[in-house]
Amino acid sequence: MEKFMLIVREDLARIGGLTVKDRFSEGPDMTGWVQSLIASGNYISGEPLAIKGRYVTKHGVQADGPFIEAKEGLSGYDLIWAENIEQATAIAQSCPMVMAGFAIREVRPVQPFPGN
């Protein structure tokens, strides 16, 4: 099994204007989907991300969030186990947020460090 990150991308301008309660109440319920991934042994962990944050470079803090300048941005992630990228993609496609059009999922294999 390989580890994959399913990155959640949403319209940050839309969700940045919502209260936390409204942000999570207006989208589809993710509980059943996560429970099915836990039951199948594919789920590792995942969490939503706050809209506020900071960009940090060697030159210091370049921007202070919220990051609603860009229409689409990162709003959460899930780490899963999958046999290959095709299975990871199929899992991402079954996400209720994707199916309802609330979010896009980017599927990325986690690259182990050499020697690990």
Coordinates of N, CA and C in Angstrom, one line a residue:
M1 N 0.8 -1.2 0.0 CA 0.0 0.0 0.0 C 0.9 1.2 0.0
E2 N 0.4 2.2 -0.7 CA 1.1 3.5 -0.8 C 0.3 4.6 0.0
K3 N 1.0 5.6 0.5 CA 0.3 6.7 1.2 C 0.0 7.8 0.1
F4 N -1.2 8.4 0.2 CA -1.6 9.5 -0.7 C -2.2 10.6 0.2
M5 N -2.0 11.8 -0.3 CA -2.7 12.9 0.3 C -3.8 13.4 -0.7
L6 N -5.0 13.5 -0.1 CA -6.1 14.0 -0.9 C -6.3 15.4 -0.5
I7 N -5.8 16.4 -1.2 CA -5.9 17.8 -0.9 C -7.2 18.4 -1.3
V8 N -7.9 19.1 -0.4 CA -9.2 19.7 -0.6 C -8.9 21.1 -1.1
R9 N -9.5 21.4 -2.3 CA -9.4 22.8 -2.8 C -10.9 23.3 -2.9
E10 N -11.1 24.5 -2.4 CA -12.4 25.1 -2.4 C -12.3 26.6 -2.8
D11 N -13.4 27.2 -3.0 CA -13.5 28.6 -3.3 C -13.3 29.4 -2.0
L12 N -12.1 29.9 -1.7 CA -11.8 30.5 -0.5 C -12.6 31.8 -0.3
A13 N -12.9 32.5 -1.3 CA -13.7 33.7 -1.2 C -15.0 33.4 -0.7
R14 N -15.6 32.3 -1.1 CA -16.9 31.9 -0.6 C -16.9 31.5 0.8
I15 N -16.0 30.5 1.1 CA -16.0 30.0 2.5 C -15.3 31.0 3.5
G16 N -14.5 31.9 3.0 CA -13.9 32.9 3.9 C -14.9 33.9 4.5
G17 N -16.0 34.0 3.9 CA -17.1 34.9 4.4 C -18.1 34.2 5.3
L18 N -17.9 32.9 5.5 CA -18.8 32.2 6.4 C -18.3 32.1 7.8
T19 N -19.2 31.9 8.7 CA -18.8 31.6 10.1 C -18.3 30.1 10.0
V20 N -17.6 29.7 11.0 CA -17.1 28.3 11.1 C -18.3 27.3 11.0
K21 N -19.3 27.7 11.8 CA -20.5 26.8 11.9 C -21.2 26.7 10.5
D22 N -21.4 27.8 9.8 CA -22.0 27.8 8.5 C -21.1 27.1 7.5
R23 N -19.8 27.3 7.6 CA -18.9 26.6 6.6 C -19.1 25.1 6.7
F24 N -19.2 24.5 7.8 CA -19.3 23.1 7.9 C -20.8 22.6 7.9
S25 N -21.7 23.4 8.1 CA -23.1 23.0 8.0 C -23.7 23.0 6.6
E26 N -23.2 23.9 5.7 CA -23.8 24.0 4.4 C -23.3 22.9 3.4
G27 N -22.1 22.3 3.7 CA -21.6 21.3 2.8 C -22.2 19.9 3.1
P28 N -21.8 18.9 2.3 CA -22.3 17.6 2.5 C -21.6 17.0 3.8
D29 N -22.4 16.1 4.4 CA -21.8 15.4 5.6 C -20.7 14.4 5.1
M30 N -19.6 14.5 5.7 CA -18.4 13.7 5.4 C -18.2 12.5 6.3
T31 N -19.0 12.4 7.4 CA -18.9 11.4 8.4 C -19.0 10.0 7.8
G32 N -20.0 9.7 7.0 CA -20.1 8.4 6.4 C -19.0 8.0 5.5
W33 N -18.5 8.9 4.7 CA -17.4 8.7 3.8 C -16.1 8.3 4.6
V34 N -15.8 9.1 5.6 CA -14.7 8.9 6.4 C -14.8 7.5 7.2
Q35 N -16.0 7.2 7.7 CA -16.2 6.0 8.4 C -16.0 4.8 7.5
S36 N -16.4 4.9 6.2 CA -16.2 3.8 5.2 C -14.8 3.6 4.9
L37 N -14.0 4.7 4.9 CA -12.5 4.6 4.6 C -11.8 4.0 5.8
I38 N -12.3 4.3 7.0 CA -11.7 3.7 8.2 C -12.0 2.2 8.2
A39 N -13.3 1.8 7.9 CA -13.7 0.4 7.9 C -12.9 -0.4 6.9
S40 N -12.5 0.2 5.7 CA -11.8 -0.5 4.7 C -10.3 -0.5 4.9
G41 N -9.8 0.2 5.9 CA -8.4 0.2 6.2 C -7.6 1.2 5.4
N42 N -8.3 2.1 4.6 CA -7.7 3.1 3.8 C -7.4 4.4 4.5
Y43 N -8.1 4.7 5.5 CA -8.0 6.0 6.1 C -6.8 6.1 7.1
I44 N -6.1 7.2 7.1 CA -5.0 7.5 8.0 C -5.4 8.6 8.9
S45 N -5.7 9.8 8.3 CA -6.1 11.0 9.1 C -6.5 12.1 8.1
G46 N -7.1 13.1 8.6 CA -7.4 14.3 7.8 C -8.1 15.3 8.7
E47 N -8.0 16.6 8.2 CA -8.6 17.7 8.9 C -8.8 18.8 7.9
P48 N -9.8 19.7 8.3 CA -10.0 20.9 7.5 C -8.9 21.9 8.0
L49 N -8.6 22.9 7.1 CA -7.7 23.9 7.4 C -8.4 25.2 7.6
A50 N -7.9 26.0 8.6 CA -8.5 27.4 8.7 C -8.2 28.2 7.5
I51 N -9.0 29.2 7.2 CA -8.8 30.0 6.1 C -7.6 31.0 6.3
K52 N -7.4 31.4 7.6 CA -6.3 32.3 7.9 C -5.0 31.6 8.0
G53 N -3.9 32.3 7.8 CA -2.6 31.7 7.9 C -1.5 32.6 7.4
R54 N -0.3 32.1 7.2 CA 0.8 33.0 6.8 C 1.7 32.3 5.8
Y55 N 2.2 33.0 4.8 CA 3.3 32.5 3.9 C 4.6 32.9 4.5
V56 N 5.5 32.0 4.7 CA 6.8 32.2 5.3 C 7.9 31.8 4.3
T57 N 8.9 32.7 4.1 CA 10.0 32.4 3.2 C 11.3 32.7 4.0
K58 N 12.4 32.5 3.3 CA 13.7 32.9 4.0 C 13.8 34.4 4.2
H59 N 12.9 35.2 3.5 CA 13.0 36.6 3.7 C 12.0 37.1 4.7
G60 N 11.2 36.2 5.4 CA 10.3 36.5 6.4 C 8.9 36.2 6.0
V61 N 7.9 36.8 6.7 CA 6.5 36.6 6.4 C 6.1 37.5 5.2
Q62 N 5.7 36.8 4.1 CA 5.4 37.5 2.9 C 4.0 37.9 2.8
A63 N 3.1 37.2 3.5 CA 1.6 37.5 3.4 C 1.0 37.0 4.7
D64 N 0.0 37.7 5.1 CA -0.8 37.3 6.3 C -2.2 37.0 5.8
G65 N -2.7 35.8 6.1 CA -4.1 35.4 5.6 C -5.2 36.2 6.3
P66 N -6.4 36.1 5.9 CA -6.9 35.0 5.1 C -6.5 35.1 3.6
F67 N -6.4 33.9 3.0 CA -5.9 33.8 1.6 C -7.0 33.8 0.6
I68 N -7.8 34.8 0.6 CA -9.0 34.8 -0.3 C -8.7 35.7 -1.6
E69 N -7.4 36.0 -1.8 CA -7.1 36.7 -3.1 C -7.3 35.7 -4.3
A70 N -6.9 34.5 -4.1 CA -7.1 33.5 -5.1 C -8.4 32.9 -5.0
K71 N -9.1 32.6 -6.1 CA -10.4 32.0 -6.0 C -10.4 30.6 -5.3
E72 N -9.4 29.8 -5.7 CA -9.4 28.4 -5.2 C -8.2 28.3 -4.3
G73 N -8.3 27.6 -3.2 CA -7.2 27.4 -2.3 C -7.4 26.2 -1.5
L74 N -6.4 25.9 -0.7 CA -6.4 24.7 0.2 C -7.3 24.9 1.4
S75 N -8.2 23.9 1.6 CA -9.1 24.1 2.7 C -9.1 22.8 3.6
G76 N -8.3 21.8 3.3 CA -8.2 20.6 4.1 C -7.4 19.5 3.4
Y77 N -7.3 18.4 4.1 CA -6.6 17.3 3.5 C -7.0 16.0 4.2
D78 N -6.8 14.9 3.5 CA -6.9 13.5 4.1 C -5.7 12.7 3.6
L79 N -5.2 11.9 4.5 CA -4.1 11.0 4.2 C -4.8 9.6 4.2
I80 N -4.5 8.9 3.1 CA -5.1 7.6 2.9 C -4.0 6.6 2.5
W81 N -4.3 5.3 2.6 CA -3.6 4.2 2.0 C -4.3 3.8 0.8
A82 N -3.6 3.5 -0.3 CA -4.2 3.0 -1.5 C -3.2 2.1 -2.2
E83 N -3.7 1.2 -3.0 CA -2.9 0.3 -3.8 C -2.0 1.0 -4.8
N84 N -2.6 2.0 -5.4 CA -2.0 2.8 -6.5 C -2.7 4.1 -6.7
I85 N -2.3 4.9 -7.6 CA -2.9 6.2 -7.8 C -4.3 6.1 -8.4
E86 N -4.6 5.0 -9.1 CA -5.9 4.8 -9.6 C -6.9 4.6 -8.5
Q87 N -6.5 3.8 -7.5 CA -7.4 3.6 -6.4 C -7.6 4.8 -5.6
A88 N -6.5 5.6 -5.3 CA -6.6 6.8 -4.6 C -7.5 7.8 -5.3
T89 N -7.4 7.9 -6.6 CA -8.2 8.8 -7.4 C -9.7 8.3 -7.3
A90 N -10.0 7.1 -7.4 CA -11.4 6.6 -7.2 C -11.9 6.9 -5.8
I91 N -11.1 6.8 -4.8 CA -11.5 7.2 -3.5 C -11.8 8.7 -3.4
A92 N -10.9 9.5 -4.0 CA -11.2 11.0 -4.1 C -12.4 11.3 -4.8
Q93 N -12.7 10.6 -5.9 CA -13.9 10.9 -6.7 C -15.2 10.5 -5.9
S94 N -15.1 9.6 -4.9 CA -16.3 9.3 -4.1 C -16.5 10.2 -2.9
C95 N -15.7 11.2 -2.8 CA -15.8 12.2 -1.7 C -17.1 13.0 -1.9
P96 N -18.0 13.0 -0.8 CA -19.2 13.8 -1.0 C -19.1 15.2 -1.4
M97 N -18.0 15.9 -0.9 CA -17.8 17.3 -1.3 C -17.5 17.4 -2.8
V98 N -16.8 16.4 -3.4 CA -16.5 16.4 -4.8 C -17.8 16.1 -5.6
M99 N -18.5 15.1 -5.1 CA -19.7 14.7 -5.8 C -20.8 15.8 -5.8
A100 N -20.8 16.6 -4.8 CA -21.8 17.7 -4.7 C -21.3 19.0 -5.3
G101 N -20.0 19.0 -5.8 CA -19.5 20.2 -6.4 C -19.0 21.3 -5.5
F102 N -18.8 20.9 -4.2 CA -18.3 21.9 -3.2 C -16.8 22.0 -3.3
A103 N -16.1 21.0 -3.7 CA -14.7 21.0 -3.7 C -14.1 20.2 -4.8
I104 N -12.8 20.4 -5.0 CA -12.0 19.6 -5.9 C -11.0 18.9 -5.0
R105 N -10.6 17.7 -5.4 CA -9.6 16.9 -4.7 C -8.4 16.8 -5.6
E106 N -7.2 17.1 -5.0 CA -6.0 16.9 -5.7 C -5.4 15.6 -5.1
V107 N -5.0 14.7 -5.9 CA -4.5 13.4 -5.4 C -3.0 13.4 -5.6
R108 N -2.2 13.3 -4.5 CA -0.8 13.3 -4.6 C -0.2 12.1 -3.8
P109 N 0.7 11.4 -4.4 CA 1.4 10.3 -3.7 C 2.4 11.0 -2.7
V110 N 2.5 10.4 -1.5 CA 3.4 10.9 -0.5 C 4.8 10.3 -0.9
Q111 N 5.8 11.2 -1.1 CA 7.1 10.7 -1.5 C 7.9 10.4 -0.2
P112 N 8.3 9.2 0.0 CA 9.1 8.9 1.2 C 10.5 9.5 1.0
F113 N 11.1 9.9 2.1 CA 12.5 10.4 2.1 C 13.4 9.2 1.7
P114 N 14.5 9.4 0.9 CA 15.4 8.3 0.6 C 15.9 7.7 1.9
G115 N 16.0 6.4 1.9 CA 16.5 5.7 3.1 C 15.4 5.3 4.1
N116 N 14.2 5.8 3.9 CA 13.1 5.4 4.8 C 12.2 4.3 4.2

